[in-house]
Tab-separated table of C-alpha atoms and ligand atoms in Angstrom:
chain	number	residue	atom	x	y	z
H	1	MET	CA	-17.480	-44.276	-25.569
H	2	THR	CA	-16.818	-41.234	-23.366
H	3	ASP	CA	-19.653	-39.244	-21.833
H	4	ASN	CA	-18.744	-36.445	-24.145
H	5	ALA	CA	-19.076	-38.644	-27.194
H	6	LYS	CA	-22.365	-40.040	-25.919
H	7	ASN	CA	-23.595	-36.565	-25.124
H	8	PRO	CA	-21.871	-34.132	-27.505
H	9	PRO	CA	-22.163	-30.366	-26.952
H	10	ALA	CA	-25.327	-29.025	-28.610
H	11	ALA	CA	-23.203	-27.105	-31.107
H	12	ASP	CA	-21.366	-30.204	-32.409
H	13	GLY	CA	-24.221	-32.670	-32.814
H	14	LEU	CA	-26.891	-33.259	-35.408
H	15	ILE	CA	-28.765	-30.060	-36.269
H	16	LEU	CA	-32.423	-30.246	-37.277
H	17	VAL	CA	-33.657	-27.467	-39.557
H	18	LEU	CA	-37.457	-27.139	-39.763
H	19	GLY	CA	-38.964	-25.198	-42.652
H	20	ALA	CA	-35.971	-26.461	-44.598
H	21	THR	CA	-37.464	-25.732	-48.012
H	22	GLY	CA	-38.415	-22.184	-46.982
H	23	LYS	CA	-36.648	-18.887	-47.514
H	24	THR	CA	-34.532	-18.949	-44.351
H	25	GLY	CA	-34.375	-22.710	-43.780
H	26	ARG	CA	-32.951	-23.733	-47.139
H	27	ARG	CA	-30.212	-21.107	-46.951
H	28	LEU	CA	-29.445	-22.172	-43.394
H	29	VAL	CA	-29.113	-25.815	-44.463
H	30	THR	CA	-26.668	-24.838	-47.212
H	31	ARG	CA	-24.637	-22.661	-44.893
H	32	LEU	CA	-24.371	-25.270	-42.133
H	33	ARG	CA	-23.390	-28.007	-44.595
H	34	ASP	CA	-20.779	-25.717	-46.149
H	35	GLN	CA	-19.366	-25.418	-42.618
H	36	GLY	CA	-19.165	-29.206	-42.371
H	37	ARG	CA	-22.087	-29.560	-39.943
H	38	VAL	CA	-24.371	-32.568	-39.975
H	39	VAL	CA	-27.867	-31.330	-40.798
H	40	ARG	CA	-31.293	-32.926	-41.093
H	41	ALA	CA	-33.433	-30.816	-43.428
H	42	ALA	CA	-37.102	-31.316	-42.608
H	43	SER	CA	-40.458	-30.187	-43.964
H	44	ARG	CA	-43.472	-31.780	-45.644
H	45	SER	CA	-41.865	-31.814	-49.085
H	46	GLY	CA	-38.136	-31.748	-48.220
H	47	GLU	CA	-35.396	-34.336	-47.714
H	48	THR	CA	-36.804	-35.612	-44.412
H	49	ARG	CA	-40.567	-35.611	-44.070
H	50	PHE	CA	-41.883	-33.584	-41.156
H	51	ASP	CA	-45.415	-32.275	-40.759
H	52	TRP	CA	-46.394	-30.294	-37.683
H	53	TYR	CA	-49.889	-31.783	-37.995
H	54	ASP	CA	-48.801	-35.417	-38.457
H	55	ARG	CA	-47.327	-36.521	-35.119
H	56	ALA	CA	-46.093	-39.793	-36.593
H	57	THR	CA	-43.394	-37.745	-38.371
H	58	TRP	CA	-42.009	-36.201	-35.150
H	59	ALA	CA	-39.949	-39.000	-33.547
H	60	PRO	CA	-37.935	-39.869	-36.678
H	61	VAL	CA	-36.852	-36.271	-37.272
H	62	LEU	CA	-35.889	-35.768	-33.624
H	63	ASP	CA	-33.768	-38.907	-33.309
H	64	GLY	CA	-30.177	-37.974	-32.380
H	65	VAL	CA	-30.723	-34.218	-32.688
H	66	THR	CA	-28.971	-31.825	-30.274
H	67	ALA	CA	-29.921	-28.430	-31.753
H	68	LEU	CA	-32.826	-27.240	-33.860
H	69	TYR	CA	-34.046	-24.287	-35.903
H	70	LEU	CA	-37.732	-23.787	-35.253
H	71	VAL	CA	-39.939	-22.308	-37.966
H	72	GLY	CA	-43.412	-22.598	-36.468
H	73	PRO	CA	-46.569	-24.016	-38.042
H	74	PRO	CA	-49.357	-21.836	-39.437
H	75	GLU	CA	-51.405	-22.396	-36.248
H	76	PRO	CA	-49.829	-22.737	-32.779
H	77	GLY	CA	-51.623	-25.927	-31.658
H	78	PRO	CA	-48.816	-28.501	-31.844
H	79	ILE	CA	-45.879	-26.356	-30.692
H	80	ALA	CA	-45.886	-27.079	-26.958
H	81	ASP	CA	-46.138	-30.861	-27.440
H	82	PHE	CA	-43.442	-30.831	-30.108
H	83	VAL	CA	-40.999	-28.846	-27.961
H	84	ASP	CA	-41.689	-31.205	-25.038
H	85	ARG	CA	-40.979	-34.200	-27.243
H	86	ALA	CA	-37.841	-32.571	-28.628
H	87	ALA	CA	-36.484	-31.739	-25.179
H	88	ALA	CA	-37.239	-35.290	-23.996
H	89	ALA	CA	-35.459	-36.656	-27.072
H	90	GLY	CA	-32.289	-34.743	-26.125
H	91	VAL	CA	-32.532	-31.490	-28.082
H	92	ARG	CA	-30.852	-28.911	-25.920
H	93	ARG	CA	-30.549	-25.846	-28.124
H	94	PHE	CA	-33.474	-24.123	-29.854
H	95	VAL	CA	-33.193	-21.178	-32.233
H	96	VAL	CA	-36.671	-19.776	-32.876
H	97	LEU	CA	-37.628	-17.722	-35.910
H	98	SER	CA	-40.047	-15.036	-34.750
H	99	ALA	CA	-40.713	-11.484	-35.966
H	100	ARG	CA	-39.900	-7.967	-34.907
H	101	GLY	CA	-42.845	-6.450	-33.036
H	102	ILE	CA	-44.146	-9.830	-31.869
H	103	GLU	CA	-44.351	-8.602	-28.282
H	104	VAL	CA	-47.004	-6.104	-29.445
H	105	PHE	CA	-48.956	-7.923	-32.165
H	106	GLY	CA	-48.087	-11.557	-31.469
H	107	ASP	CA	-51.180	-13.057	-29.957
H	108	SER	CA	-53.515	-11.113	-32.256
H	109	PHE	CA	-51.844	-11.560	-35.643
H	110	GLU	CA	-49.005	-14.113	-35.343
H	111	PRO	CA	-50.011	-16.485	-32.536
H	112	SER	CA	-47.733	-19.276	-33.739
H	113	MET	CA	-44.509	-17.309	-33.356
H	114	ALA	CA	-45.668	-15.855	-30.045
H	115	GLU	CA	-46.413	-19.370	-28.773
H	116	ALA	CA	-43.058	-20.734	-29.992
H	117	GLU	CA	-41.230	-18.005	-28.073
H	118	ARG	CA	-43.285	-18.664	-24.941
H	119	VAL	CA	-42.885	-22.428	-25.076
H	120	VAL	CA	-39.102	-22.543	-25.497
H	121	ARG	CA	-38.635	-20.070	-22.650
H	122	GLU	CA	-40.511	-22.428	-20.338
H	123	ALA	CA	-39.038	-25.704	-21.625
H	124	GLY	CA	-35.835	-25.732	-19.562
H	125	VAL	CA	-33.664	-25.730	-22.696
H	126	ASP	CA	-31.096	-23.355	-24.205
H	127	TRP	CA	-33.024	-20.980	-26.440
H	128	THR	CA	-32.314	-17.980	-28.636
H	129	VAL	CA	-34.975	-15.988	-30.484
H	130	ILE	CA	-34.483	-14.049	-33.703
H	131	ARG	CA	-37.018	-11.356	-34.586
H	132	PRO	CA	-36.457	-10.096	-38.131
H	133	ASN	CA	-38.007	-7.174	-39.971
H	134	ASN	CA	-39.755	-7.766	-43.297
H	135	PHE	CA	-37.573	-9.862	-45.563
H	136	SER	CA	-36.126	-8.310	-48.747
H	137	GLN	CA	-36.907	-11.623	-50.454
H	138	ASN	CA	-40.654	-11.012	-49.951
H	139	PHE	CA	-40.369	-8.964	-53.166
H	140	ASP	CA	-39.233	-11.837	-55.375
H	141	GLU	CA	-39.933	-15.067	-53.460
H	142	ASP	CA	-43.007	-14.435	-51.354
H	143	ILE	CA	-46.035	-12.275	-50.635
H	144	PHE	CA	-45.185	-9.253	-52.809
H	145	ALA	CA	-43.853	-11.151	-55.837
H	146	ASP	CA	-47.065	-11.846	-57.734
H	147	ALA	CA	-48.201	-8.223	-57.451
H	148	LEU	CA	-44.838	-6.930	-58.627
H	149	ARG	CA	-44.960	-9.254	-61.604
H	150	GLU	CA	-48.111	-7.347	-62.574
H	151	GLY	CA	-46.245	-4.041	-62.027
H	152	ARG	CA	-48.269	-2.749	-59.039
H	153	LEU	CA	-47.672	-3.418	-55.350
H	154	ALA	CA	-50.508	-2.000	-53.234
H	155	LEU	CA	-50.168	-2.250	-49.441
H	156	PRO	CA	-51.577	-0.500	-46.354
H	157	VAL	CA	-48.155	0.741	-45.223
H	158	GLY	CA	-48.141	4.419	-46.234
H	159	ASP	CA	-44.664	5.906	-46.361
H	160	VAL	CA	-43.348	4.276	-43.190
H	161	PRO	CA	-39.675	3.330	-43.562
H	162	GLU	CA	-38.788	-0.373	-43.258
H	163	PRO	CA	-35.223	-1.680	-42.777
H	164	PHE	CA	-35.755	-4.831	-44.895
H	165	ILE	CA	-33.456	-7.708	-44.021
H	166	ASP	CA	-31.832	-10.056	-46.515
H	167	VAL	CA	-32.632	-13.676	-45.649
H	168	HIS	CA	-28.995	-14.616	-46.291
H	169	ASP	CA	-28.173	-12.583	-43.182
H	170	ILE	CA	-30.916	-14.332	-41.184
H	171	ALA	CA	-29.490	-17.712	-42.229
H	172	GLU	CA	-25.964	-16.668	-41.316
H	173	VAL	CA	-27.108	-15.417	-37.920
H	174	ALA	CA	-29.111	-18.606	-37.287
H	175	ALA	CA	-26.090	-20.749	-38.215
H	176	ALA	CA	-23.959	-18.845	-35.711
H	177	LEU	CA	-26.574	-19.165	-32.975
H	178	LEU	CA	-26.911	-22.909	-33.562
H	179	THR	CA	-23.174	-23.584	-33.544
H	180	GLU	CA	-21.600	-21.000	-31.227
H	181	ASP	CA	-21.953	-20.644	-27.486
H	182	GLY	CA	-22.856	-17.419	-25.700
H	183	HIS	CA	-26.302	-16.659	-27.102
H	184	THR	CA	-28.540	-18.518	-24.668
H	185	GLY	CA	-31.572	-16.547	-23.485
H	186	ARG	CA	-30.960	-13.725	-25.980
H	187	VAL	CA	-33.495	-12.110	-28.301
H	188	TYR	CA	-31.956	-10.577	-31.431
H	189	GLU	CA	-33.916	-8.087	-33.518
H	190	LEU	CA	-32.572	-8.393	-37.060
H	191	SER	CA	-32.869	-5.651	-39.664
H	192	GLY	CA	-31.052	-4.377	-42.686
H	193	PRO	CA	-28.783	-1.335	-42.352
H	194	ARG	CA	-31.102	1.183	-44.058
H	195	ALA	CA	-34.789	1.955	-43.675
H	196	LEU	CA	-36.579	2.824	-46.897
H	197	SER	CA	-40.234	3.262	-47.696
H	198	PHE	CA	-41.997	0.552	-49.693
H	199	ALA	CA	-42.285	3.076	-52.530
H	200	GLU	CA	-38.514	3.618	-52.454
H	201	ALA	CA	-37.917	-0.124	-52.324
H	202	VAL	CA	-40.129	-0.745	-55.349
H	203	ALA	CA	-38.412	2.111	-57.221
H	204	GLU	CA	-34.987	0.573	-56.492
H	205	LEU	CA	-36.173	-2.814	-57.687
H	206	ALA	CA	-37.772	-1.349	-60.824
H	207	GLN	CA	-34.415	0.189	-61.711
H	208	ALA	CA	-32.351	-2.897	-60.826
H	209	TRP	CA	-34.685	-5.354	-62.555
H	210	GLY	CA	-35.346	-3.048	-65.532
H	211	ARG	CA	-39.154	-3.239	-65.271
H	212	PRO	CA	-41.919	-0.694	-64.779
H	213	MET	CA	-43.253	-1.246	-61.251
H	214	ARG	CA	-45.001	1.097	-58.864
H	215	PHE	CA	-46.113	1.188	-55.252
H	216	GLU	CA	-49.530	2.361	-54.110
H	217	HIS	CA	-50.834	2.874	-50.562
H	218	ILE	CA	-54.261	1.347	-49.950
H	219	THR	CA	-56.331	0.864	-46.795
H	220	ALA	CA	-56.160	-2.348	-44.765
H	221	ASP	CA	-59.763	-3.114	-45.799
H	222	ALA	CA	-58.932	-2.668	-49.492
H	223	TYR	CA	-55.833	-4.848	-49.140
H	224	THR	CA	-57.846	-7.558	-47.383
H	225	ALA	CA	-60.366	-7.435	-50.235
H	226	GLU	CA	-57.591	-7.744	-52.848
H	227	LEU	CA	-56.097	-10.747	-51.044
H	228	THR	CA	-59.421	-12.534	-50.683
H	229	ALA	CA	-60.175	-11.843	-54.352
H	230	ALA	CA	-56.852	-13.605	-55.050
H	231	GLU	CA	-58.188	-16.593	-53.060
H	232	VAL	CA	-56.277	-15.999	-49.824
H	233	PRO	CA	-58.567	-17.219	-46.990
H	234	ALA	CA	-60.269	-14.394	-45.078
H	235	ALA	CA	-58.563	-14.823	-41.683
H	236	PRO	CA	-54.924	-14.836	-42.869
H	237	ALA	CA	-55.727	-12.039	-45.343
H	238	ARG	CA	-57.058	-9.867	-42.510
H	239	ALA	CA	-54.110	-10.743	-40.251
H	240	LEU	CA	-51.573	-9.825	-42.931
H	241	ALA	CA	-53.362	-6.542	-43.650
H	242	ASP	CA	-53.438	-5.701	-39.943
H	243	VAL	CA	-49.749	-6.494	-39.419
H	244	LEU	CA	-48.782	-4.320	-42.388
H	245	ALA	CA	-51.061	-1.482	-41.219
H	246	TRP	CA	-49.500	-1.785	-37.752
H	247	LEU	CA	-46.118	-0.977	-39.322
H	248	THR	CA	-47.330	2.562	-40.052
H	249	GLU	CA	-47.075	3.292	-36.321
H	250	GLY	CA	-43.312	3.122	-36.816
H	251	HIS	CA	-42.465	0.439	-34.212
H	252	ASN	CA	-40.177	-1.460	-36.620
H	253	ALA	CA	-38.849	1.484	-38.620
H	254	THR	CA	-35.420	1.957	-37.074
H	255	PRO	CA	-32.483	-0.291	-38.040
H	256	THR	CA	-31.222	-2.569	-35.272
H	257	THR	CA	-27.749	-3.806	-34.338
H	258	GLY	CA	-28.755	-7.506	-34.219
H	259	VAL	CA	-26.790	-8.733	-37.237
H	260	ARG	CA	-23.666	-6.883	-36.096
H	261	ASP	CA	-24.105	-8.133	-32.525
H	262	VAL	CA	-24.014	-11.760	-33.710
H	263	LEU	CA	-21.790	-11.671	-36.799
H	264	GLY	CA	-19.541	-8.690	-36.064
H	265	ARG	CA	-20.343	-7.106	-39.426
H	266	ASP	CA	-23.067	-4.924	-40.875
H	267	PRO	CA	-26.047	-6.508	-42.634
H	268	ARG	CA	-26.351	-6.481	-46.433
H	269	ASP	CA	-27.903	-3.373	-47.898
H	270	PHE	CA	-31.164	-3.533	-49.863
H	271	SER	CA	-29.262	-2.354	-52.952
H	272	GLU	CA	-27.223	-5.581	-52.887
H	273	TYR	CA	-30.429	-7.606	-52.763
H	274	ALA	CA	-31.870	-5.553	-55.645
H	275	LYS	CA	-28.781	-6.194	-57.787
H	276	THR	CA	-28.540	-9.911	-57.055
H	277	SER	CA	-32.211	-10.897	-57.140
H	278	ALA	CA	-34.126	-11.705	-60.276
H	279	PRO	CA	-37.897	-11.835	-60.437
H	280	SER	CA	-39.237	-15.124	-61.689
H	281	GLU	CA	-41.828	-15.147	-64.480
H	282	ARG	CA	-43.663	-18.091	-63.011
H	283	PRO	CA	-46.496	-17.604	-60.510
H	284	LEU	CA	-45.688	-18.471	-56.886
N	301	NAP	N1	-41.541	-12.916	-44.689
N	301	NAP	C1	-41.235	-12.027	-43.739
N	301	NAP	O1	-40.997	-10.845	-43.999
N	301	NAP	C2	-41.160	-12.483	-42.304
N	301	NAP	C3	-40.670	-11.596	-41.334
N	301	NAP	C4	-40.577	-12.030	-40.015
N	301	NAP	C5	-40.959	-13.331	-39.692
N	301	NAP	N2	-41.442	-14.168	-40.663
N	301	NAP	C6	-41.871	-15.538	-40.289
N	301	NAP	O2	-41.053	-16.469	-40.937
N	301	NAP	C7	-41.746	-17.721	-40.969
N	301	NAP	C8	-41.551	-18.380	-42.319
N	301	NAP	O3	-40.169	-18.642	-42.499
N	301	NAP	P1	-39.534	-18.733	-43.945
N	301	NAP	O4	-39.879	-17.474	-44.679
N	301	NAP	O5	-38.120	-19.145	-43.789
N	301	NAP	O6	-40.358	-19.946	-44.569
N	301	NAP	P2	-41.293	-19.921	-45.865
N	301	NAP	O7	-40.494	-19.507	-47.050
N	301	NAP	O8	-42.543	-19.162	-45.528
N	301	NAP	O9	-41.629	-21.460	-45.985
N	301	NAP	C9	-42.377	-22.160	-44.983
N	301	NAP	C10	-41.624	-23.437	-44.604
N	301	NAP	O10	-42.402	-24.158	-43.649
N	301	NAP	C11	-42.653	-25.464	-44.153
N	301	NAP	N3	-43.988	-25.865	-43.709
N	301	NAP	C12	-45.166	-25.274	-44.003
N	301	NAP	N4	-46.178	-25.923	-43.413
N	301	NAP	C13	-45.634	-26.963	-42.727
N	301	NAP	C14	-46.162	-28.009	-41.926
N	301	NAP	N5	-47.483	-28.154	-41.723
N	301	NAP	N6	-45.305	-28.892	-41.361
N	301	NAP	C15	-43.975	-28.774	-41.576
N	301	NAP	N7	-43.407	-27.800	-42.316
N	301	NAP	C16	-44.238	-26.911	-42.911
N	301	NAP	C17	-42.534	-25.342	-45.660
N	301	NAP	O11	-42.107	-26.531	-46.292
N	301	NAP	P3	-43.078	-27.642	-46.920
N	301	NAP	O12	-44.044	-26.933	-47.781
N	301	NAP	O13	-42.122	-28.551	-47.633
N	301	NAP	O14	-43.699	-28.291	-45.736
N	301	NAP	C18	-41.387	-24.335	-45.786
N	301	NAP	O15	-40.156	-24.990	-45.658
N	301	NAP	C19	-43.212	-17.407	-40.677
N	301	NAP	O16	-43.497	-17.802	-39.345
N	301	NAP	C20	-43.261	-15.902	-40.797
N	301	NAP	O17	-44.274	-15.321	-40.034
N	301	NAP	C21	-41.529	-13.787	-41.959
């Protein structure tokens, strides 16, 4: 066996995708496999069992891995130890899913992503960070979907424009970062090509999906109360309300060039998402 075969370039080895049943991870797994890459898809309920809070699951998922996509845990506690273990096990390339604006709100509202960024920077490994805007798929697969099913999305975001990003673009960018050289030490802010207010987004979806749906601005306190009434625990409810209210300051409102910088093409427009998505009738 040559050294190269024993120690393949990070881009050609086994790729570990964490959060592999999630919105970005499952699309990333599909994309990498379509490209002929060897992928280990890991999460608590996925193909390979991995739980951030069950350390016995760490070594088996890391075995033989050269590059990994890091979707952090709800709380930052295990991240530093996991990255240490991964680096010691031979993982050389880390692509970290973070969020646009993290440098401002990170430690207060999203400590896990802030910690993941910090840890990989200090781990002596090749790292790339992606910081997306709000996902378009939040409207049909995540936090806004239940409300829209009832016909009313009420958020503390006012009329601030948001360049929503399609998670297919995030997955395509992540696949490129995991498999191509030249992105080490870069932070890519990823947005869609067009900023639209949440009211405009809901109006576009109402038309595309053929349903009556409306947007309403409410205060962060009122939104927190609605979330807790829907059985979201108090701390994450408050954090989500505060992050959304923070958007009204306009920090994330301008489209970025991140998708074009990595893929050499413009990101998908929200109208494409609206046409190709279909709201599910079942509760999340
Ligand atoms: N939504 C947005 O607009 C937005 C924007 C910017 C950044 N982000 C960030 O994106 C991240 C979420 O990524 P996503 O949307 O691709 O995923 P997601 O759809 O939220 O799914 C979460 C994934 O994490 C896995 N997971 C949850 N708890 C776990 C645990 N204890 N151990 C191992 N795996 C666990 C889940 O799988 P199992 O249930 O099978 O374990 C699932 O695969 C969050 O950090 C969020 O803050 C989101």
